């Protein structure tokens, strides 16, 4: 019960992620954010599945970091 409140999860779609280098960069960006528990980048689907600690970071901050990097 508590785990659902503490851990957030999301699938983020990024049309701008077009190459393996982009996928690696997205993985580095997301993996470097505080509170990230799990990151799975899927180039074919142009998306990233994430799990994160809501007590450490908000989804809005995650989206801002990706947007700032051009994704």
GROMACS .gro file of C-alpha atoms in nm:
model
   71
    1UNK     CA    1   0.000   0.000   0.000
    2UNK     CA    2   0.267   0.250   0.099
    3UNK     CA    3   0.483   0.144  -0.195
    4UNK     CA    4   0.220   0.270  -0.443
    5UNK     CA    5   0.228   0.613  -0.279
    6UNK     CA    6   0.606   0.638  -0.271
    7UNK     CA    7   0.692   0.490  -0.611
    8UNK     CA    8   0.566   0.656  -0.924
    9UNK     CA    9   0.579   0.504  -1.268
   10UNK     CA   10   0.529   0.645  -1.614
   11UNK     CA   11   0.582   0.578  -1.981
   12UNK     CA   12   0.718   0.886  -2.154
   13UNK     CA   13   0.688   0.909  -2.533
   14UNK     CA   14   0.955   1.107  -2.722
   15UNK     CA   15   0.906   1.152  -3.097
   16UNK     CA   16   1.242   1.333  -3.108
   17UNK     CA   17   1.432   1.020  -2.997
   18UNK     CA   18   1.541   0.887  -3.337
   19UNK     CA   19   1.878   0.717  -3.296
   20UNK     CA   20   2.068   0.483  -3.066
   21UNK     CA   21   2.272   0.783  -2.951
   22UNK     CA   22   1.947   0.962  -2.855
   23UNK     CA   23   1.831   0.656  -2.661
   24UNK     CA   24   2.162   0.641  -2.474
   25UNK     CA   25   2.139   1.013  -2.394
   26UNK     CA   26   1.782   0.976  -2.264
   27UNK     CA   27   1.897   0.688  -2.044
   28UNK     CA   28   2.181   0.899  -1.903
   29UNK     CA   29   1.953   1.196  -1.838
   30UNK     CA   30   1.688   0.990  -1.663
   31UNK     CA   31   1.935   0.771  -1.477
   32UNK     CA   32   2.114   1.077  -1.343
   33UNK     CA   33   1.806   1.229  -1.184
   34UNK     CA   34   1.757   1.192  -0.807
   35UNK     CA   35   1.506   0.932  -0.703
   36UNK     CA   36   1.507   0.724  -1.021
   37UNK     CA   37   1.458   0.354  -0.939
   38UNK     CA   38   1.435   0.200  -1.285
   39UNK     CA   39   1.475   0.329  -1.643
   40UNK     CA   40   1.404   0.130  -1.958
   41UNK     CA   41   1.450   0.316  -2.288
   42UNK     CA   42   1.285   0.165  -2.597
   43UNK     CA   43   1.412   0.325  -2.920
   44UNK     CA   44   1.173   0.127  -3.140
   45UNK     CA   45   0.873   0.264  -2.952
   46UNK     CA   46   1.044   0.599  -2.889
   47UNK     CA   47   0.961   0.582  -2.523
   48UNK     CA   48   1.104   0.536  -2.177
   49UNK     CA   49   0.941   0.343  -1.892
   50UNK     CA   50   1.045   0.475  -1.555
   51UNK     CA   51   0.989   0.410  -1.186
   52UNK     CA   52   1.086   0.685  -0.944
   53UNK     CA   53   1.057   0.786  -0.581
   54UNK     CA   54   0.791   1.055  -0.552
   55UNK     CA   55   0.953   1.179  -0.233
   56UNK     CA   56   1.269   1.267  -0.430
   57UNK     CA   57   1.141   1.398  -0.765
   58UNK     CA   58   0.815   1.495  -0.935
   59UNK     CA   59   0.715   1.387  -1.286
   60UNK     CA   60   0.716   1.756  -1.386
   61UNK     CA   61   1.086   1.778  -1.299
   62UNK     CA   62   1.157   1.467  -1.504
   63UNK     CA   63   0.974   1.613  -1.802
   64UNK     CA   64   1.158   1.945  -1.767
   65UNK     CA   65   1.495   1.766  -1.772
   66UNK     CA   66   1.404   1.583  -2.091
   67UNK     CA   67   1.264   1.897  -2.253
   68UNK     CA   68   1.578   2.095  -2.163
   69UNK     CA   69   1.784   1.830  -2.345
   70UNK     CA   70   1.566   1.855  -2.657
   71UNK     CA   71   1.346   1.555  -2.600
   0.00000   0.00000   0.00000
